[in-house]
CSV table of C-alpha atoms in Angstrom, one decimal:
chain,number,residue,atom,x,y,z
A,266,UNK,CA,-1.1,-32.4,-26.0
A,267,UNK,CA,1.1,-34.6,-23.9
A,268,UNK,CA,0.1,-35.8,-20.5
A,269,UNK,CA,2.7,-33.6,-18.8
A,270,UNK,CA,1.5,-30.4,-20.6
A,271,UNK,CA,-2.1,-31.3,-19.7
A,272,UNK,CA,-1.1,-31.6,-16.1
A,273,UNK,CA,0.7,-28.3,-16.3
A,274,UNK,CA,-2.3,-26.6,-17.8
A,275,UNK,CA,-4.5,-28.1,-15.1
A,276,UNK,CA,-2.2,-26.6,-12.5
A,277,UNK,CA,-2.7,-23.2,-14.0
A,278,UNK,CA,-6.5,-23.5,-14.1
A,279,UNK,CA,-6.5,-24.6,-10.4
A,280,UNK,CA,-4.3,-21.9,-9.2
A,281,UNK,CA,-5.4,-18.9,-11.3
A,282,UNK,CA,-9.0,-17.7,-11.2
A,283,UNK,CA,-10.4,-16.1,-14.4
A,284,UNK,CA,-9.3,-12.5,-14.7
A,285,UNK,CA,-6.2,-13.0,-12.5
A,286,UNK,CA,-2.5,-12.8,-13.5
A,287,UNK,CA,0.7,-14.8,-13.6
A,288,UNK,CA,4.1,-14.0,-14.8
A,289,UNK,CA,6.8,-15.9,-16.7
A,290,UNK,CA,8.7,-16.6,-13.5
A,291,UNK,CA,5.6,-18.3,-11.9
A,292,UNK,CA,4.9,-20.3,-15.1
A,293,UNK,CA,8.5,-21.5,-15.3
A,294,UNK,CA,8.4,-22.5,-11.6
A,295,UNK,CA,5.3,-24.6,-12.6
A,296,UNK,CA,7.1,-26.3,-15.5
A,297,UNK,CA,5.5,-24.1,-18.2
A,298,UNK,CA,8.2,-22.8,-20.5
A,299,UNK,CA,8.0,-19.8,-22.8
A,300,UNK,CA,7.0,-21.9,-25.8
A,301,UNK,CA,4.1,-23.6,-23.9
A,302,UNK,CA,2.9,-20.3,-22.6
A,303,UNK,CA,2.6,-18.9,-26.1
A,304,UNK,CA,0.7,-22.1,-27.1
A,305,UNK,CA,-1.7,-21.4,-24.3
A,306,UNK,CA,-2.1,-17.8,-25.6
A,307,UNK,CA,-2.8,-19.0,-29.2
A,308,UNK,CA,-5.4,-21.5,-27.9
A,309,UNK,CA,-7.1,-18.8,-25.7
A,310,UNK,CA,-6.2,-20.3,-22.4
A,311,UNK,CA,-4.1,-17.3,-21.4
A,312,UNK,CA,-3.9,-13.6,-22.6
A,313,UNK,CA,-0.6,-11.9,-22.9
A,314,UNK,CA,-0.9,-8.5,-21.2
A,315,UNK,CA,2.7,-7.3,-21.5
A,316,UNK,CA,6.1,-8.8,-21.9
A,317,UNK,CA,6.4,-11.5,-19.2
A,318,UNK,CA,2.9,-11.3,-17.7
A,319,UNK,CA,-0.4,-13.1,-18.6
A,320,UNK,CA,-4.0,-13.2,-17.6
A,321,UNK,CA,-6.4,-16.1,-17.4
A,322,UNK,CA,-9.3,-15.0,-19.6
A,323,UNK,CA,-12.7,-14.3,-18.2
A,324,UNK,CA,-15.7,-16.4,-19.3
A,325,UNK,CA,-16.9,-15.2,-22.6
A,326,UNK,CA,-13.6,-14.0,-24.0
A,327,UNK,CA,-10.9,-11.4,-23.5
A,328,UNK,CA,-11.2,-9.1,-20.4
A,329,UNK,CA,-11.2,-5.3,-20.3
A,330,UNK,CA,-8.1,-3.5,-21.6
A,331,UNK,CA,-7.7,-1.6,-18.3
A,332,UNK,CA,-6.7,-4.0,-15.6
A,333,UNK,CA,-8.4,-3.7,-12.2
A,334,UNK,CA,-5.6,-3.0,-9.7
A,335,UNK,CA,-7.1,-5.4,-7.1
A,336,UNK,CA,-6.8,-8.3,-9.5
A,337,UNK,CA,-3.2,-7.4,-10.1
A,338,UNK,CA,-2.2,-7.0,-6.5
A,339,UNK,CA,-4.1,-10.0,-5.3
A,340,UNK,CA,-2.4,-12.1,-8.0
A,341,UNK,CA,1.0,-10.8,-6.9
A,342,UNK,CA,0.2,-11.6,-3.2
A,343,UNK,CA,-1.7,-14.9,-3.4
A,344,UNK,CA,-0.5,-16.6,-6.7
A,345,UNK,CA,3.0,-15.3,-7.5
A,346,UNK,CA,4.1,-14.7,-3.9
A,347,UNK,CA,5.5,-11.2,-4.1
A,348,UNK,CA,5.9,-9.7,-0.6
A,349,UNK,CA,4.0,-6.5,-1.4
A,350,UNK,CA,1.3,-4.5,0.4
A,351,UNK,CA,-0.9,-1.6,-0.3
A,352,UNK,CA,0.2,1.3,1.8
A,353,UNK,CA,0.1,5.0,2.6
A,354,UNK,CA,-2.9,7.0,1.4
A,355,UNK,CA,-4.3,4.0,-0.6
A,356,UNK,CA,-4.4,1.9,2.5
A,357,UNK,CA,-6.1,4.7,4.5
A,358,UNK,CA,-8.7,5.0,1.7
A,359,UNK,CA,-9.4,1.3,1.8
A,360,UNK,CA,-9.9,1.5,5.6
A,361,UNK,CA,-12.5,4.2,5.0
A,362,UNK,CA,-10.5,7.2,6.1
A,363,UNK,CA,-10.6,9.2,2.9
A,364,UNK,CA,-14.2,9.4,1.7
A,365,UNK,CA,-13.8,12.9,0.2
A,366,UNK,CA,-11.1,11.5,-2.2
A,367,UNK,CA,-12.2,8.1,-3.5
A,368,UNK,CA,-9.6,5.6,-4.8
A,369,UNK,CA,-9.9,5.7,-8.5
A,370,UNK,CA,-8.1,7.4,-11.4
A,371,UNK,CA,-5.2,8.3,-9.1
A,372,UNK,CA,-2.1,6.8,-7.6
A,373,UNK,CA,-1.9,3.3,-5.9
A,374,UNK,CA,0.8,3.2,-3.3
A,375,UNK,CA,2.4,-0.2,-3.4
A,376,UNK,CA,5.2,-1.1,-1.0
A,377,UNK,CA,7.6,-3.9,-1.3
A,378,UNK,CA,11.3,-4.6,-1.7
A,379,UNK,CA,10.9,-7.1,-4.5
A,380,UNK,CA,8.7,-5.8,-7.4
A,381,UNK,CA,8.5,-7.3,-10.9
A,382,UNK,CA,9.7,-5.3,-13.8
A,383,UNK,CA,6.5,-5.9,-15.7
A,384,UNK,CA,4.4,-3.9,-13.2
A,385,UNK,CA,5.2,-0.6,-14.8
A,386,UNK,CA,4.1,-2.0,-18.2
A,387,UNK,CA,0.6,-3.1,-17.3
A,388,UNK,CA,-2.3,-0.9,-18.3
A,389,UNK,CA,-3.8,-0.7,-14.8
A,390,UNK,CA,-6.8,1.5,-13.9
A,391,UNK,CA,-4.6,3.5,-11.6
A,392,UNK,CA,-1.0,4.8,-11.7
A,393,UNK,CA,1.3,2.9,-9.4
A,394,UNK,CA,3.7,4.5,-7.0
A,395,UNK,CA,6.2,2.0,-5.5
A,396,UNK,CA,8.1,2.3,-2.3
A,397,UNK,CA,10.6,0.1,-0.4
A,398,UNK,CA,9.8,-0.9,3.2
A,399,UNK,CA,12.9,0.7,4.8
A,400,UNK,CA,10.7,3.0,6.9
A,401,UNK,CA,10.5,0.4,9.6
A,402,UNK,CA,13.1,-1.9,11.2
A,403,UNK,CA,10.6,-4.7,11.0
A,404,UNK,CA,9.1,-4.6,7.5
A,405,UNK,CA,6.2,-6.8,8.5
A,406,UNK,CA,5.0,-4.7,11.5
A,407,UNK,CA,1.6,-3.1,11.3
A,408,UNK,CA,0.3,-5.1,8.2
A,409,UNK,CA,-3.1,-6.5,8.1
A,410,UNK,CA,-5.5,-8.4,5.7
A,411,UNK,CA,-8.8,-7.1,4.5
A,412,UNK,CA,-11.4,-8.7,2.3
A,413,UNK,CA,-12.5,-6.3,-0.4
A,414,UNK,CA,-11.5,-3.2,1.6
A,415,UNK,CA,-14.3,-0.7,1.9
A,416,UNK,CA,-15.6,-1.2,-1.7
A,417,UNK,CA,-18.5,-3.7,-1.6
A,418,UNK,CA,-18.4,-4.0,-5.4
A,419,UNK,CA,-14.8,-5.3,-5.2
A,420,UNK,CA,-15.8,-8.3,-3.2
A,421,UNK,CA,-17.6,-9.9,-6.1
A,422,UNK,CA,-14.2,-10.1,-8.0
A,423,UNK,CA,-12.2,-11.6,-5.1
A,424,UNK,CA,-12.0,-15.4,-5.4
A,425,UNK,CA,-11.8,-18.0,-2.7
A,426,UNK,CA,-12.0,-15.6,0.2
A,427,UNK,CA,-8.7,-13.9,-0.7
A,428,UNK,CA,-7.9,-10.9,1.4
A,429,UNK,CA,-5.8,-7.9,0.4
A,430,UNK,CA,-2.6,-7.3,2.3
A,431,UNK,CA,-2.3,-3.7,3.3
A,432,UNK,CA,-1.1,-1.4,6.0
A,433,UNK,CA,-3.1,-0.9,9.1
A,434,UNK,CA,-4.4,2.6,9.6
A,435,UNK,CA,-1.6,3.2,12.1
A,436,UNK,CA,1.1,2.1,9.8
A,437,UNK,CA,-0.4,3.8,6.8
A,438,UNK,CA,-0.5,7.2,8.4
A,439,UNK,CA,3.2,7.0,9.2
A,440,UNK,CA,3.9,6.0,5.6
A,441,UNK,CA,2.0,9.1,4.4
A,442,UNK,CA,3.9,11.3,6.8
A,443,UNK,CA,7.1,10.0,5.1
A,444,UNK,CA,5.8,11.5,1.9
A,445,UNK,CA,5.5,15.1,3.2
A,446,UNK,CA,6.0,17.6,1.7
A,447,UNK,CA,7.3,16.4,-1.7
A,448,UNK,CA,4.6,13.8,-2.6
A,449,UNK,CA,1.7,14.6,-0.2
A,450,UNK,CA,0.2,17.8,1.2
A,451,UNK,CA,-0.3,18.9,4.7
A,452,UNK,CA,-3.9,19.8,3.9
A,453,UNK,CA,-4.8,16.3,2.6
A,454,UNK,CA,-3.2,14.7,5.6
A,455,UNK,CA,-4.9,17.1,8.0
A,456,UNK,CA,-8.3,16.1,6.6
A,457,UNK,CA,-7.5,12.4,7.0
A,458,UNK,CA,-6.0,12.8,10.4
A,459,UNK,CA,-9.1,14.5,11.6
A,460,UNK,CA,-11.0,11.3,11.2
A,461,UNK,CA,-8.4,9.0,12.8
A,462,UNK,CA,-10.2,8.9,16.2
A,463,UNK,CA,-9.9,5.2,16.7
A,464,UNK,CA,-6.2,4.5,16.2
A,465,UNK,CA,-4.8,2.0,18.6
A,466,UNK,CA,-2.1,3.5,20.9
A,467,UNK,CA,-0.3,0.2,21.5
A,468,UNK,CA,0.0,-0.4,17.7
A,469,UNK,CA,1.2,3.1,17.3
A,470,UNK,CA,3.8,2.7,20.0
A,471,UNK,CA,5.2,-0.4,18.4
A,472,UNK,CA,5.3,1.3,15.0
A,473,UNK,CA,7.0,4.4,16.4
A,474,UNK,CA,9.5,2.2,18.2
A,475,UNK,CA,10.4,0.5,14.9
A,476,UNK,CA,10.3,3.6,12.8
A,477,UNK,CA,13.7,4.5,11.3
A,478,UNK,CA,13.0,8.2,10.4
A,479,UNK,CA,13.1,11.0,12.9
A,480,UNK,CA,11.2,13.2,10.6
A,481,UNK,CA,8.2,10.9,10.5
A,482,UNK,CA,8.1,10.5,14.3
A,483,UNK,CA,8.3,14.2,14.9
A,484,UNK,CA,5.6,14.9,12.3
A,485,UNK,CA,3.4,12.3,13.9
A,486,UNK,CA,3.3,14.1,17.2
A,487,UNK,CA,2.9,17.4,15.5
A,488,UNK,CA,-0.4,16.2,13.9
A,489,UNK,CA,-1.4,14.2,17.0
A,490,UNK,CA,-1.0,17.3,19.2
A,491,UNK,CA,-2.8,19.5,16.6
A,492,UNK,CA,-5.9,17.2,16.6
A,493,UNK,CA,-5.8,16.0,20.2
A,494,UNK,CA,-7.6,12.7,19.7
A,495,UNK,CA,-8.2,10.6,22.9
A,496,UNK,CA,-5.5,8.1,22.0
A,497,UNK,CA,-2.9,10.8,22.1
A,498,UNK,CA,-3.0,10.9,25.9
A,499,UNK,CA,-1.7,7.3,25.9
A,500,UNK,CA,1.5,8.1,24.0
A,501,UNK,CA,4.4,9.8,25.6
A,502,UNK,CA,6.8,11.4,23.1
A,503,UNK,CA,9.7,10.9,25.5
A,504,UNK,CA,9.4,7.2,25.1
A,505,UNK,CA,10.6,7.4,21.5
A,506,UNK,CA,13.9,8.5,19.9
A,507,UNK,CA,13.0,11.9,18.3
A,508,UNK,CA,16.6,12.8,17.7
A,509,UNK,CA,18.3,16.1,18.4
A,510,UNK,CA,18.6,19.4,16.7
A,511,UNK,CA,16.2,21.4,14.5
A,512,UNK,CA,14.9,20.0,11.2
A,513,UNK,CA,13.8,22.1,8.3
A,514,UNK,CA,10.9,20.4,6.4
A,515,UNK,CA,9.1,23.2,4.4
A,516,UNK,CA,9.9,26.7,3.3
A,517,UNK,CA,8.0,29.6,4.8
A,518,UNK,CA,7.0,27.6,7.8
A,519,UNK,CA,7.7,27.9,11.5
A,520,UNK,CA,9.8,25.9,13.9
A,521,UNK,CA,7.5,23.8,16.1
A,522,UNK,CA,8.4,24.8,19.7
A,523,UNK,CA,8.3,21.2,21.1
A,524,UNK,CA,9.2,18.9,18.2
A,525,UNK,CA,11.8,21.2,16.6
A,526,UNK,CA,10.7,20.7,13.0
A,527,UNK,CA,9.7,23.4,10.5
A,528,UNK,CA,6.0,23.0,9.5
A,529,UNK,CA,3.3,25.4,8.3
A,530,UNK,CA,2.5,27.8,11.1
A,531,UNK,CA,-1.0,26.5,12.0
A,532,UNK,CA,0.5,23.2,13.0
A,533,UNK,CA,2.7,24.7,15.7
A,534,UNK,CA,-0.3,25.0,18.0
A,535,UNK,CA,-3.2,22.8,19.0
A,536,UNK,CA,-6.2,23.0,16.7
A,537,UNK,CA,-8.4,26.0,17.6
A,538,UNK,CA,-5.8,27.7,19.8
A,539,UNK,CA,-4.3,31.0,19.1
A,540,UNK,CA,-1.0,30.4,20.9
A,541,UNK,CA,1.7,27.8,20.5
A,542,UNK,CA,2.4,24.7,22.5
A,543,UNK,CA,5.2,24.9,25.1
């Protein structure tokens, strides 16, 4: 092997921990062409997972057929530089707000405006649902970094102190509200919202100010009024653009008397009350 190819291989070994992924675009940016990549595969230095994407083998041979989603997302964020984050209900689960529905054998909500074509071809251990970041005027607002999330077992697989980029609980709940009612249920969100007692009102205010969807902002206050957490008192709906006119969201519901959006009847009043809000 030539000195240049040896240097290129060393670059891969230094940048890619065992079990983590790179794609053809990253290899080419690091002066590793298609022919060299397949030579690495034949020699066992890389594994081809799907067209255009490779994994550095784990010690002892080929890794499992089902790819851990964390290894994939961390590779996209820290190695290949894709501006993606874990969002919506997946982020809430990682923050510990969905104990009754553990993350596994379900959907991973992945948000980003630039996503690789090979993502849908990977045999991940979850199904992936992708979304753009158009919900907020500032696509970076409300994002955070967490090492290993709430799963202690995952920390053993995370190299070099890498953290997972994901939505804060405040942003994640707004992302979930955007999925109502087609891709998420009122019941699931109610169960999660019940535990959101420590949301930060200043962060919520910033997110609501940057939120581009009237539906999401109205629904947020519907749920906030229904549960009546302490942080709700520090948010004034009049400070945000909630639009005008009535909005129909779900069939068979009832128009909320304050926020003028059709929701299931129980959510038109505070939790435990028999009447409606004025």
